[in-house]
Short mmCIF file of C-alpha atoms in Angstrom, two decimals:
data_model
loop_
_atom_site.label_atom_id
_atom_site.label_comp_id
_atom_site.label_asym_id
_atom_site.label_seq_id
_atom_site.Cartn_x
_atom_site.Cartn_y
_atom_site.Cartn_z
CA MET A 117 -105.20 212.96 -142.60
CA PRO A 118 -108.39 210.98 -140.45
CA GLU A 119 -109.90 208.11 -142.19
CA GLN A 120 -113.14 207.84 -142.97
CA PRO A 121 -115.55 204.80 -142.88
CA ILE A 122 -116.27 202.31 -145.20
CA LYS A 123 -119.30 203.78 -147.61
CA ILE A 124 -121.44 201.05 -148.46
CA ALA A 125 -124.46 201.73 -151.09
CA ALA A 126 -127.39 201.96 -150.43
CA THR A 127 -129.87 199.30 -151.93
CA GLN A 128 -133.65 197.42 -152.12
CA PRO A 129 -133.68 194.39 -150.21
CA ASP A 130 -134.30 191.41 -152.63
CA PRO A 131 -137.78 190.18 -152.96
CA PRO A 132 -137.58 187.12 -151.46
CA THR A 133 -138.82 184.86 -154.56
CA ARG A 134 -135.20 187.15 -155.99
CA ARG A 135 -133.48 185.48 -153.50
CA TRP A 136 -134.60 181.68 -153.69
CA ALA A 137 -134.02 182.43 -157.28
CA VAL A 138 -130.04 184.09 -156.85
CA LEU A 139 -129.27 180.84 -153.95
CA ALA A 140 -130.57 178.24 -157.48
CA LEU A 141 -127.58 179.90 -159.06
CA LEU A 142 -125.31 179.91 -157.32
CA GLY A 143 -125.70 175.88 -155.62
CA VAL A 144 -125.38 175.37 -159.54
CA ALA A 145 -121.40 177.00 -159.47
CA GLN A 146 -121.07 175.64 -156.43
CA LEU A 147 -121.70 172.55 -157.03
CA MET A 148 -119.39 172.58 -160.55
CA VAL A 149 -117.19 173.69 -158.62
CA VAL A 150 -117.61 171.24 -155.92
CA LEU A 151 -118.05 168.43 -158.27
CA ASP A 152 -114.56 169.30 -160.53
CA VAL A 153 -112.88 168.26 -157.78
CA THR A 154 -113.82 164.12 -158.21
CA ILE A 155 -115.54 164.85 -161.80
CA VAL A 156 -111.45 164.27 -163.17
CA ASN A 157 -110.25 162.30 -160.52
CA VAL A 158 -112.57 158.96 -162.34
CA ALA A 159 -111.60 160.54 -165.86
CA LEU A 160 -107.77 160.27 -165.17
CA PRO A 161 -106.70 156.53 -165.63
CA SER A 162 -109.00 157.12 -168.85
CA ALA A 163 -107.16 159.75 -170.07
CA GLN A 164 -103.40 158.64 -168.77
CA ARG A 165 -103.93 156.41 -171.89
CA THR A 166 -104.87 158.22 -174.42
CA LEU A 167 -102.40 160.68 -174.06
CA GLY A 168 -99.39 158.81 -173.15
CA PHE A 169 -98.34 160.30 -169.68
CA SER A 170 -96.55 158.11 -166.78
CA THR A 171 -98.34 157.57 -163.08
CA ASP A 172 -95.96 159.48 -161.71
CA SER A 173 -96.95 162.31 -163.78
CA ARG A 174 -100.51 162.28 -163.42
CA GLN A 175 -100.76 164.03 -160.08
CA TRP A 176 -99.95 166.81 -161.33
CA VAL A 177 -103.78 166.98 -163.01
CA VAL A 178 -104.71 167.23 -159.43
CA THR A 179 -101.99 169.37 -157.96
CA ALA A 180 -101.94 171.90 -160.41
CA TYR A 181 -105.81 172.86 -159.97
CA ALA A 182 -104.81 172.65 -155.88
CA LEU A 183 -101.85 174.72 -156.48
CA ALA A 184 -103.67 177.79 -157.92
CA PHE A 185 -106.65 177.40 -156.42
CA GLY A 186 -105.30 177.57 -152.89
CA SER A 187 -102.41 179.84 -153.10
CA LEU A 188 -105.09 182.75 -155.13
CA LEU A 189 -108.46 182.45 -152.81
CA LEU A 190 -107.41 185.21 -150.65
CA LEU A 191 -106.79 188.04 -154.04
CA GLY A 192 -110.45 186.52 -155.22
CA GLY A 193 -111.99 186.95 -152.24
CA LYS A 194 -110.40 190.40 -152.52
CA LEU A 195 -110.74 191.29 -156.15
CA GLY A 196 -115.18 191.07 -155.94
CA ASP A 197 -114.27 193.30 -152.91
CA LEU A 198 -113.78 195.80 -154.05
CA PHE A 199 -115.23 195.21 -157.57
CA GLY A 200 -118.61 193.99 -157.07
CA ARG A 201 -118.86 190.23 -156.54
CA LYS A 202 -121.57 190.01 -159.56
CA TRP A 203 -118.68 190.56 -162.49
CA THR A 204 -115.63 188.80 -160.48
CA PHE A 205 -118.79 185.34 -160.11
CA VAL A 206 -119.44 185.77 -164.32
CA ALA A 207 -115.74 186.40 -164.81
CA GLY A 208 -115.14 182.82 -162.66
CA LEU A 209 -117.65 181.23 -163.97
CA ILE A 210 -116.60 182.05 -168.00
CA GLY A 211 -112.93 181.41 -167.27
CA PHE A 212 -113.52 178.30 -165.58
CA ALA A 213 -115.26 177.16 -168.71
CA GLY A 214 -112.92 178.41 -170.83
CA ALA A 215 -110.04 176.41 -168.80
CA SER A 216 -112.36 173.14 -168.85
CA ALA A 217 -112.23 173.28 -173.03
CA LEU A 218 -109.08 173.74 -173.26
CA GLY A 219 -108.50 170.53 -170.88
CA GLY A 220 -111.23 167.91 -172.84
CA LEU A 221 -109.27 169.60 -176.02
CA ALA A 222 -105.66 168.35 -174.12
CA GLN A 223 -103.93 166.78 -176.70
CA SER A 224 -100.93 166.71 -174.61
CA PHE A 225 -100.13 166.51 -170.85
CA GLY A 226 -98.62 170.12 -170.87
CA MET A 227 -101.68 171.46 -172.20
CA LEU A 228 -104.35 169.32 -169.65
CA VAL A 229 -101.76 170.37 -166.64
CA ALA A 230 -102.36 173.96 -167.59
CA ALA A 231 -106.01 174.26 -168.86
CA ARG A 232 -106.14 172.55 -165.01
CA ALA A 233 -104.51 176.00 -163.31
CA LEU A 234 -106.31 178.00 -165.00
CA GLN A 235 -109.76 176.13 -163.95
CA GLY A 236 -108.16 176.89 -160.41
CA ALA A 237 -107.36 180.96 -160.64
CA PHE A 238 -110.72 181.10 -162.23
CA GLY A 239 -112.01 178.90 -159.13
CA ALA A 240 -110.70 180.90 -156.68
CA LEU A 241 -112.32 183.85 -157.98
CA LEU A 242 -115.40 182.36 -158.89
CA ALA A 243 -115.97 180.35 -155.56
CA PRO A 244 -115.24 183.02 -152.21
CA SER A 245 -118.09 185.87 -154.45
CA ALA A 246 -120.41 182.88 -155.08
CA LEU A 247 -120.19 181.93 -150.28
CA ALA A 248 -119.80 185.65 -150.20
CA LEU A 249 -123.12 186.70 -152.99
CA LEU A 250 -124.99 184.51 -150.61
CA ALA A 251 -123.79 185.57 -147.24
CA ALA A 252 -125.09 189.15 -149.19
CA THR A 253 -128.37 188.11 -150.69
CA PHE A 254 -130.26 186.57 -147.10
CA ALA A 255 -127.96 188.83 -144.31
CA GLY A 256 -130.93 189.66 -141.64
CA SER A 257 -133.43 187.14 -143.41
CA PRO A 258 -135.30 184.53 -141.89
CA ASP A 259 -134.41 182.21 -144.39
CA ARG A 260 -130.04 183.06 -144.09
CA PRO A 261 -129.66 179.71 -142.19
CA LYS A 262 -131.57 178.11 -144.52
CA ALA A 263 -129.48 179.02 -147.55
CA PHE A 264 -126.88 178.42 -145.77
CA GLY A 265 -128.06 174.52 -145.03
CA ILE A 266 -128.47 173.96 -148.46
CA PHE A 267 -125.59 175.62 -149.63
CA GLY A 268 -123.65 173.87 -147.53
CA ALA A 269 -124.90 170.14 -147.99
CA ILE A 270 -123.58 170.84 -152.27
CA ALA A 271 -120.15 171.96 -150.45
CA GLY A 272 -119.83 168.75 -148.53
CA ALA A 273 -121.31 166.64 -151.08
CA GLY A 274 -121.72 167.76 -153.51
CA GLY A 275 -118.12 165.60 -154.71
CA SER A 276 -120.02 162.44 -154.38
CA PHE A 277 -122.55 163.25 -157.49
CA GLY A 278 -118.73 163.66 -159.32
CA LEU A 279 -117.88 160.58 -158.36
CA VAL A 280 -121.15 158.87 -160.40
CA LEU A 281 -121.51 161.75 -162.43
CA GLY A 282 -117.41 161.30 -164.07
CA GLY A 283 -118.16 157.26 -164.35
CA ALA A 284 -121.25 157.73 -166.38
CA LEU A 285 -119.29 160.14 -169.29
CA THR A 286 -116.07 157.98 -169.18
CA GLN A 287 -117.97 154.85 -169.94
CA ALA A 288 -121.07 156.26 -171.59
CA VAL A 289 -118.20 159.00 -174.35
CA SER A 290 -115.23 159.99 -173.42
CA TRP A 291 -113.06 161.31 -170.36
CA ARG A 292 -113.47 164.64 -172.09
CA TRP A 293 -117.11 165.46 -171.27
CA CYS A 294 -115.63 165.24 -167.57
CA LEU A 295 -114.20 168.79 -168.61
CA TYR A 296 -116.93 169.42 -171.23
CA VAL A 297 -118.90 169.83 -168.70
CA ASN A 298 -118.45 172.67 -167.44
CA LEU A 299 -119.67 174.56 -170.22
CA VAL A 300 -122.64 172.75 -169.88
CA ILE A 301 -123.51 174.28 -166.34
CA ALA A 302 -120.69 177.74 -166.74
CA ILE A 303 -122.87 179.56 -169.95
CA PRO A 304 -125.99 178.88 -169.03
CA THR A 305 -125.34 179.91 -165.44
CA ALA A 306 -123.71 183.28 -166.15
CA ILE A 307 -126.80 184.68 -167.72
CA PHE A 308 -128.77 184.51 -165.86
CA ALA A 309 -125.85 186.02 -163.20
CA LEU A 310 -125.84 188.99 -165.62
CA ARG A 311 -129.47 188.86 -165.30
CA LEU A 312 -130.74 188.21 -161.77
CA LEU A 313 -127.67 190.01 -159.95
CA LYS A 314 -127.24 192.96 -158.45
CA ASN A 315 -123.23 194.11 -158.78
CA VAL A 316 -123.18 196.88 -155.73
CA ARG A 317 -118.91 197.43 -155.35
CA LEU A 318 -118.61 198.24 -150.99
CA GLY A 319 -115.94 201.09 -151.15
CA GLN A 320 -114.28 203.38 -152.59
CA THR A 321 -111.15 202.10 -152.31
CA ARG A 322 -109.22 200.95 -154.58
CA HIS A 323 -106.28 199.48 -153.38
CA LEU A 324 -104.23 196.02 -153.38
CA ASP A 325 -101.88 195.26 -150.18
CA LEU A 326 -99.22 193.87 -152.54
CA PRO A 327 -96.64 192.74 -150.22
CA GLY A 328 -99.16 190.72 -148.73
CA LEU A 329 -100.34 189.44 -151.82
CA LEU A 330 -97.25 188.28 -152.57
CA THR A 331 -96.61 187.11 -149.23
CA GLY A 332 -99.26 184.88 -148.85
CA ALA A 333 -100.54 183.32 -152.81
CA VAL A 334 -96.62 182.92 -152.73
CA GLY A 335 -97.16 180.61 -148.70
CA VAL A 336 -99.95 179.35 -149.27
CA PHE A 337 -98.68 177.74 -152.86
CA ALA A 338 -94.89 176.55 -150.89
CA LEU A 339 -97.74 174.82 -148.70
CA VAL A 340 -100.03 173.37 -150.72
CA TYR A 341 -97.16 172.10 -153.18
CA GLY A 342 -94.87 170.95 -150.20
CA VAL A 343 -98.21 168.58 -148.76
CA SER A 344 -98.66 167.06 -152.51
CA ASN A 345 -94.55 166.37 -152.56
CA ALA A 346 -94.88 164.47 -149.21
CA GLU A 347 -97.50 162.01 -151.17
CA THR A 348 -95.11 161.12 -154.19
CA HIS A 349 -91.65 161.58 -152.67
CA SER A 350 -92.03 161.53 -149.08
CA TRP A 351 -91.97 163.64 -146.18
CA THR A 352 -88.37 164.09 -145.37
CA ALA A 353 -87.51 164.71 -148.71
CA THR A 354 -85.92 167.28 -149.99
CA VAL A 355 -88.17 169.74 -151.52
CA THR A 356 -90.98 168.82 -149.39
CA ILE A 357 -88.36 170.29 -146.50
CA VAL A 358 -87.56 173.61 -148.01
CA ALA A 359 -91.27 174.60 -149.58
CA LEU A 360 -93.21 173.06 -146.21
CA ALA A 361 -90.33 175.65 -144.25
CA ALA A 362 -90.40 178.12 -146.76
CA SER A 363 -94.70 178.45 -145.91
CA VAL A 364 -93.63 178.70 -142.82
CA VAL A 365 -91.36 181.94 -142.84
CA LEU A 366 -93.66 183.55 -146.42
CA LEU A 367 -97.29 182.94 -143.63
CA THR A 368 -95.67 184.25 -141.18
CA GLY A 369 -94.38 187.88 -143.13
CA PHE A 370 -97.70 187.40 -143.99
CA VAL A 371 -98.97 188.09 -141.13
CA LEU A 372 -96.64 190.75 -140.22
CA ILE A 373 -97.90 192.99 -142.45
CA GLU A 374 -101.34 191.91 -142.54
CA ARG A 375 -101.19 193.28 -138.42
CA ARG A 376 -98.80 196.68 -140.31
CA VAL A 377 -100.55 197.95 -143.00
CA SER A 378 -103.07 200.32 -143.68
CA GLU A 379 -105.52 198.51 -145.89
CA PRO A 380 -105.06 194.55 -144.96
CA LEU A 381 -106.01 191.65 -147.63
CA LEU A 382 -107.13 190.02 -144.93
CA PRO A 383 -107.58 191.91 -142.23
CA LEU A 384 -106.67 189.49 -138.92
CA GLY A 385 -109.54 190.19 -136.99
CA ILE A 386 -111.53 187.69 -139.47
CA PRO A 387 -109.95 184.73 -137.76
CA ALA A 388 -109.35 186.22 -134.82
CA ASP A 389 -113.07 185.90 -133.96
CA ARG A 390 -113.50 183.05 -132.22
CA SER A 391 -116.97 181.68 -134.11
CA ARG A 392 -114.43 182.89 -137.02
CA GLY A 393 -112.28 181.14 -136.20
CA GLY A 394 -113.09 177.89 -135.13
CA ALA A 395 -115.35 178.20 -137.92
CA PHE A 396 -111.58 177.59 -140.52
CA ILE A 397 -110.46 175.19 -138.03
CA ALA A 398 -113.42 172.91 -137.62
CA LEU A 399 -113.80 173.53 -142.48
CA LEU A 400 -109.71 173.17 -142.90
CA LEU A 401 -110.37 168.99 -140.36
CA ALA A 402 -113.32 167.45 -141.19
CA PHE A 403 -112.01 167.85 -145.35
CA GLY A 404 -108.76 166.81 -144.58
CA GLY A 405 -110.76 164.19 -142.56
CA LEU A 406 -113.57 163.70 -146.11
CA PHE A 407 -111.09 162.59 -148.31
CA SER A 408 -109.66 159.75 -146.81
CA VAL A 409 -114.13 158.89 -147.95
CA PHE A 410 -113.77 159.43 -151.16
CA LEU A 411 -109.87 158.40 -151.86
CA PHE A 412 -109.94 155.15 -150.28
CA LEU A 413 -113.57 153.82 -150.22
CA THR A 414 -113.49 154.91 -153.38
CA PHE A 415 -110.06 152.50 -154.58
CA TYR A 416 -111.28 149.55 -151.70
CA LEU A 417 -114.90 149.70 -153.60
CA GLN A 418 -112.65 148.72 -157.00
CA ARG A 419 -110.04 147.15 -156.45
CA SER A 420 -111.32 145.46 -153.08
CA LEU A 421 -114.52 144.32 -154.48
CA ASP A 422 -114.46 145.23 -158.62
CA TYR A 423 -117.27 147.73 -158.53
CA THR A 424 -117.54 149.87 -162.02
CA PRO A 425 -116.18 153.39 -161.31
CA LEU A 426 -120.24 154.44 -162.09
CA LEU A 427 -121.74 151.78 -159.63
CA THR A 428 -118.60 153.05 -157.10
CA GLY A 429 -119.81 156.61 -157.64
CA VAL A 430 -123.79 155.03 -156.67
CA ALA A 431 -122.41 153.19 -153.59
CA ILE A 432 -121.41 156.77 -152.73
CA LEU A 433 -124.55 158.71 -152.59
CA PRO A 434 -126.25 157.46 -149.28
CA LEU A 435 -123.40 160.16 -148.10
CA THR A 436 -124.74 163.14 -150.16
CA ALA A 437 -128.42 162.43 -149.28
CA VAL A 438 -128.25 161.98 -145.73
CA THR A 439 -125.29 165.04 -145.29
CA ILE A 440 -128.94 167.84 -147.96
CA LEU A 441 -130.96 166.36 -145.26
CA SER A 442 -129.24 166.57 -142.39
CA ALA A 443 -127.79 169.92 -143.11
CA THR A 444 -131.24 171.10 -144.58
CA VAL A 445 -132.87 170.18 -140.71
CA ALA A 446 -129.57 171.84 -138.55
CA GLN A 447 -129.63 174.84 -140.16
CA ILE A 448 -133.85 175.59 -140.48
CA ARG A 449 -133.74 173.76 -137.42
CA LEU A 450 -131.26 173.60 -135.00
CA VAL A 451 -128.75 176.78 -135.34
CA PRO A 452 -131.67 179.14 -134.30
CA ARG A 453 -131.97 176.95 -131.04
CA THR A 454 -128.62 175.87 -130.00
CA GLY A 455 -126.33 177.89 -132.40
CA VAL A 456 -123.07 176.01 -134.29
CA LYS A 457 -120.82 174.52 -131.28
CA PRO A 458 -123.61 172.07 -129.90
CA LEU A 459 -123.49 171.33 -134.13
CA VAL A 460 -119.74 171.11 -134.97
CA THR A 461 -118.92 169.37 -132.27
CA LEU A 462 -121.99 166.08 -132.50
CA GLY A 463 -120.97 166.29 -136.49
CA MET A 464 -117.66 165.90 -134.89
CA ALA A 465 -118.06 163.19 -133.23
CA LEU A 466 -120.55 161.11 -135.21
CA ALA A 467 -117.79 162.19 -138.06
CA THR A 468 -115.76 160.04 -135.82
CA ILE A 469 -117.80 156.71 -135.49
CA GLY A 470 -118.58 156.81 -139.86
CA MET A 471 -114.22 156.70 -139.80
CA TYR A 472 -114.17 154.27 -137.57
CA SER A 473 -116.47 152.11 -138.42
CA PHE A 474 -114.66 152.09 -141.66
CA THR A 475 -111.38 150.86 -139.89
CA ARG A 476 -113.48 146.78 -139.40
CA LEU A 477 -113.10 146.67 -143.44
CA GLY A 478 -112.02 142.88 -144.49
CA VAL A 479 -110.59 141.60 -147.82
CA HIS A 480 -114.36 141.65 -149.00
CA SER A 481 -116.97 142.96 -146.62
CA ALA A 482 -120.40 143.38 -146.73
CA TYR A 483 -121.59 146.91 -148.94
CA ALA A 484 -125.32 146.27 -146.63
CA SER A 485 -123.63 145.47 -143.65
CA HIS A 486 -119.61 146.74 -143.24
CA ILE A 487 -119.81 150.24 -145.61
CA LEU A 488 -123.62 151.61 -145.85
CA PRO A 489 -124.00 151.83 -142.09
CA GLY A 490 -120.34 154.19 -142.48
CA LEU A 491 -121.61 156.23 -145.14
CA ILE A 492 -125.16 157.12 -142.55
CA VAL A 493 -122.82 158.26 -140.08
CA THR A 494 -120.63 160.39 -141.99
CA GLY A 495 -123.43 162.32 -143.65
CA LEU A 496 -125.28 163.27 -140.16
CA GLY A 497 -122.26 164.12 -138.90
CA LEU A 498 -120.62 165.93 -142.53
CA GLY A 499 -124.56 167.41 -143.22
CA LEU A 500 -124.33 168.92 -138.73
CA ILE A 501 -120.51 170.20 -139.53
CA VAL A 502 -120.13 171.80 -143.32
CA PRO A 503 -123.65 174.25 -143.35
CA PRO A 504 -123.19 175.16 -139.32
CA SER A 505 -119.11 176.68 -140.50
CA LEU A 506 -119.68 177.82 -143.48
CA SER A 507 -122.58 180.32 -141.82
CA ALA A 508 -119.76 181.26 -138.90
CA ALA A 509 -117.13 181.79 -141.43
CA THR A 510 -118.72 185.23 -142.96
CA LEU A 511 -121.33 186.02 -140.12
CA GLY A 512 -120.56 189.91 -137.99
CA VAL A 513 -118.12 190.64 -141.17
CA GLN A 514 -118.70 194.05 -142.90
CA GLN A 515 -120.46 193.45 -145.60
CA SER A 516 -117.07 194.58 -148.07
CA GLN A 517 -115.26 192.54 -146.37
CA VAL A 518 -117.03 189.27 -146.56
CA GLY A 519 -115.97 188.04 -150.15
CA VAL A 520 -111.86 188.02 -148.38
CA ALA A 521 -114.15 185.57 -145.35
CA ALA A 522 -115.77 182.88 -147.93
CA ALA A 523 -112.38 182.92 -149.57
CA LEU A 524 -110.89 181.80 -146.47
CA ALA A 525 -113.05 179.09 -145.65
CA ASN A 526 -112.57 178.50 -149.10
CA THR A 527 -108.80 178.19 -148.21
CA SER A 528 -109.49 176.40 -145.27
CA GLN A 529 -111.53 173.33 -147.14
CA GLN A 530 -109.03 174.19 -149.48
CA ILE A 531 -105.60 173.51 -147.63
CA GLY A 532 -107.78 170.94 -145.41
CA GLY A 533 -107.75 168.71 -148.07
CA SER A 534 -104.10 168.60 -149.62
CA ILE A 535 -103.07 167.01 -146.02
CA GLY A 536 -105.30 165.34 -145.57
CA ALA A 537 -104.65 163.72 -149.00
CA ALA A 538 -100.55 163.53 -148.09
CA LEU A 539 -101.05 162.65 -144.83
CA LEU A 540 -103.50 159.83 -145.15
CA SER A 541 -101.67 158.82 -148.60
CA THR A 542 -98.73 158.52 -147.38
CA ILE A 543 -100.28 156.33 -144.17
CA PHE A 544 -101.63 154.68 -146.20
CA ALA A 545 -97.77 153.24 -148.31
CA SER A 546 -96.24 152.93 -144.94
CA ALA A 547 -98.38 150.74 -143.41
CA ALA A 548 -99.83 148.14 -146.31
CA ARG A 549 -95.88 148.51 -146.87
CA ASP A 550 -94.96 147.76 -143.51
CA TYR A 551 -97.89 144.91 -143.19
CA LEU A 552 -96.31 143.21 -146.69
CA SER A 553 -92.85 142.76 -145.00
CA SER A 554 -94.01 141.12 -141.77
CA HIS A 555 -96.20 138.49 -142.49
CA HIS A 556 -95.29 136.08 -145.65
CA GLY A 557 -96.65 133.12 -147.08
CA THR A 558 -101.07 133.54 -147.82
CA SER A 559 -102.45 133.44 -151.34
CA GLN A 560 -104.04 136.76 -150.82
CA LEU A 561 -101.20 138.49 -148.96
CA ALA A 562 -101.11 141.69 -150.91
CA ALA A 563 -104.93 142.23 -151.26
CA THR A 564 -104.62 141.43 -146.43
CA ALA A 565 -101.62 144.40 -147.17
CA THR A 566 -103.89 147.00 -148.90
CA VAL A 567 -107.03 146.55 -146.87
CA HIS A 568 -104.67 146.74 -143.82
CA GLY A 569 -103.14 150.62 -145.33
CA TYR A 570 -107.30 151.73 -146.11
CA THR A 571 -107.79 151.16 -142.43
CA THR A 572 -104.89 152.69 -140.93
CA ALA A 573 -106.13 155.47 -142.50
CA PHE A 574 -109.43 155.75 -141.65
CA TRP A 575 -107.17 155.16 -137.80
CA TRP A 576 -105.74 158.27 -138.34
CA ALA A 577 -109.49 160.42 -140.98
CA ALA A 578 -110.90 159.39 -137.14
CA GLY A 579 -107.87 160.75 -135.08
CA ILE A 580 -108.99 164.28 -136.83
CA PHE A 581 -112.41 164.08 -136.77
CA ALA A 582 -112.17 163.44 -132.80
CA LEU A 583 -109.12 167.25 -132.80
CA GLY A 584 -112.23 169.17 -134.42
CA LEU A 585 -114.47 167.36 -132.07
CA ILE A 586 -112.23 168.56 -128.95
CA LEU A 587 -111.35 172.49 -131.18
CA THR A 588 -114.37 173.13 -131.33
CA LEU A 589 -114.81 172.58 -127.66
CA ILE A 590 -111.65 174.83 -126.39
CA ILE A 591 -112.34 177.71 -129.34
CA VAL A 592 -115.62 178.27 -130.24
CA PRO A 593 -118.09 180.30 -127.70
CA THR A 594 -120.96 179.38 -126.72
CA ARG A 595 -124.70 181.55 -128.33
CA ARG A 596 -127.27 181.42 -130.39
CA VAL A 597 -128.73 183.63 -132.82
CA THR A 598 -131.86 185.47 -132.05
CA ASN A 599 -134.61 186.79 -134.10
CA HIS A 600 -133.13 190.24 -134.74
CA ASP A 601 -130.46 189.00 -135.95
CA GLN A 602 -131.48 187.09 -138.17
CA GLN A 603 -133.89 188.87 -139.40
CA THR A 604 -132.38 193.18 -139.86
CA PRO A 605 -129.45 192.92 -142.05
CA ASP A 606 -127.08 195.70 -140.80
CA ARG A 607 -126.82 197.50 -144.58
CA HIS A 608 -130.50 198.82 -143.67
CA ARG A 609 -130.48 199.06 -140.41
CA ARG A 610 -130.77 203.34 -139.35
CA PRO A 611 -127.82 204.83 -138.30
CA GLN A 612 -127.36 207.01 -134.44
CA THR A 613 -127.13 210.41 -135.08
CA SER A 614 -125.25 211.39 -132.29
CA GLY A 615 -121.83 212.19 -132.03
CA PRO A 616 -120.27 209.40 -130.00
CA SER A 617 -121.28 207.05 -131.90
CA ASP A 618 -120.85 207.84 -134.83
CA ARG A 619 -117.33 207.70 -133.57
CA ALA A 620 -117.23 204.60 -132.29
CA THR A 621 -117.93 203.01 -135.37
CA THR A 622 -115.40 204.59 -137.58
CA ALA A 623 -113.32 203.26 -135.42
CA SER A 624 -115.12 200.31 -134.64
CA ASP A 625 -114.95 199.86 -138.70
CA ARG A 626 -111.17 201.46 -138.14
CA ASP A 627 -109.98 198.14 -135.94
CA GLU A 628 -111.68 195.77 -138.38
CA GLN A 629 -110.07 196.77 -141.09
CA ARG A 630 -106.42 197.24 -139.75
CA GLY A 631 -106.28 193.42 -138.26
CA SER A 632 -107.51 194.24 -134.30
CA SER A 633 -107.73 190.84 -133.28
CA ARG A 634 -110.49 192.93 -130.08
CA SER A 635 -114.54 192.20 -130.81
CA CYS A 636 -117.70 193.69 -129.51
CA ALA A 637 -118.75 191.50 -126.26
CA PRO A 638 -121.44 190.06 -127.93
CA THR A 639 -124.93 190.03 -125.26
CA THR A 640 -127.20 186.69 -126.48
CA CYS A 641 -125.05 185.45 -130.53
CA GLY A 642 -121.18 185.26 -131.93
CA ALA A 643 -121.30 182.19 -132.87
CA VAL A 644 -123.99 182.85 -135.37
CA THR A 645 -125.21 186.11 -135.32
CA GLU A 646 -123.79 190.33 -136.59
CA PRO A 647 -123.50 191.47 -133.78
CA CYS A 648 -120.67 193.31 -133.76
CA SER A 649 -121.87 194.61 -138.11
CA ALA A 650 -125.23 195.01 -136.15
CA ARG A 651 -124.01 197.73 -133.63
CA LYS A 652 -121.23 199.47 -135.43
CA ALA A 653 -124.14 200.16 -138.36
CA GLY A 654 -125.57 201.67 -134.59
CA ALA A 655 -128.67 199.31 -134.03
CA PRO A 656 -129.17 198.81 -130.51
CA ALA A 657 -128.28 196.48 -128.27
#
């Protein structure tokens, strides 16, 4: 039986005031997810004293979240595409709040780890739904760049807010409030979401690609587990090698399955497009390098300069402020003129310079002269990388597959952060250990060796961003957005009535559904526009 093109329910365009209200709602949800990564890290030492678990076990509070979140993101995105993103978004908020309450009430280490795993599972439902709702709400709107600038600024810089909030709550109240605070955010957000969001079912199919789901989820699980185990043990440990080898086999099988099934979990045409593929790679490398700022710079401020947790968070706030400023200017003013490639390339270069500046740190370096300049330059770079990449990751994708594209963008960030954590932590420990073994007799040997480990990790972080610069130059095409593409959403374009056009639309949809790597040739856009979806809906070229 011939395949039918996916039908999208016709809806009236949202008025501008409603769109901005939706953006505020989604921004709050995104902030909660991003905050949770760093706020829990600040709370860990206090939680360890209360619950009495070992330092070696402490990493499982972080790893449990990463394993569930990373492995279930594609499923979360697909469920949103199948059943409507409003309901997956609301379910994610309620579930995340419940898991946070469970963690705050934890009376044992096992209960805390289980709560963190549940947080990751519901976060995997929430995060791709938020990004997909943003893309659908501002599809074709001239305000799309501004919206993605704000949303991307939250994604790139929200972690430093977590450091401030976590330090304040831990010092003033209790580490448990670092988890309870999610209820204060999630429950009102869910109530407003029920009233504000519209649920649109994007197709009649309810088929779920179970072989693809199993191989993809277990493959990502094995990858995250392998790199997490490498952080606490070694890259040559048997468990690490087995997990990483299994991830390669499973993810290879996942790709082969997706190439053959009629309704894949991840249509391979999404990452095969050079613009979107380049965006996913940029996000993976950016968050891999960004980890060094939040981890090693936090350690340096607290252990070498004796900052309190709260003062440490405040000290990193300039990174947040500059990232927000850079992101909004880039998305509003620059993306329509230059496209994504020049901005991401410049952002990678600036982040490389920022990481290099941190390699000059000493045992007692001054904040104003040695730390603040690097934070400002890095913030400028992140503002040019993250929002344009998030925007490009969902452009040109059929409305029925935006959730999966959003999930892949979140997966790139999660895997990048996990690999960056393991790689840079291993490099730090090895560099510090080698320095101790090769130097003797100095009064500050331990402190000097620790700082040497930090600066070595920053050198590698600079290399990660430099690699991102090179790959962006190679992969991402140089194209610009047009006003027509910015302002006309594909779901509202009037289809042409000629037979050949209808047949082309069906064939094109079928190619992308099956994961074909072929893409339509855009005229003036590509990296930051919606040319394929536009022509699939019958828009004139």
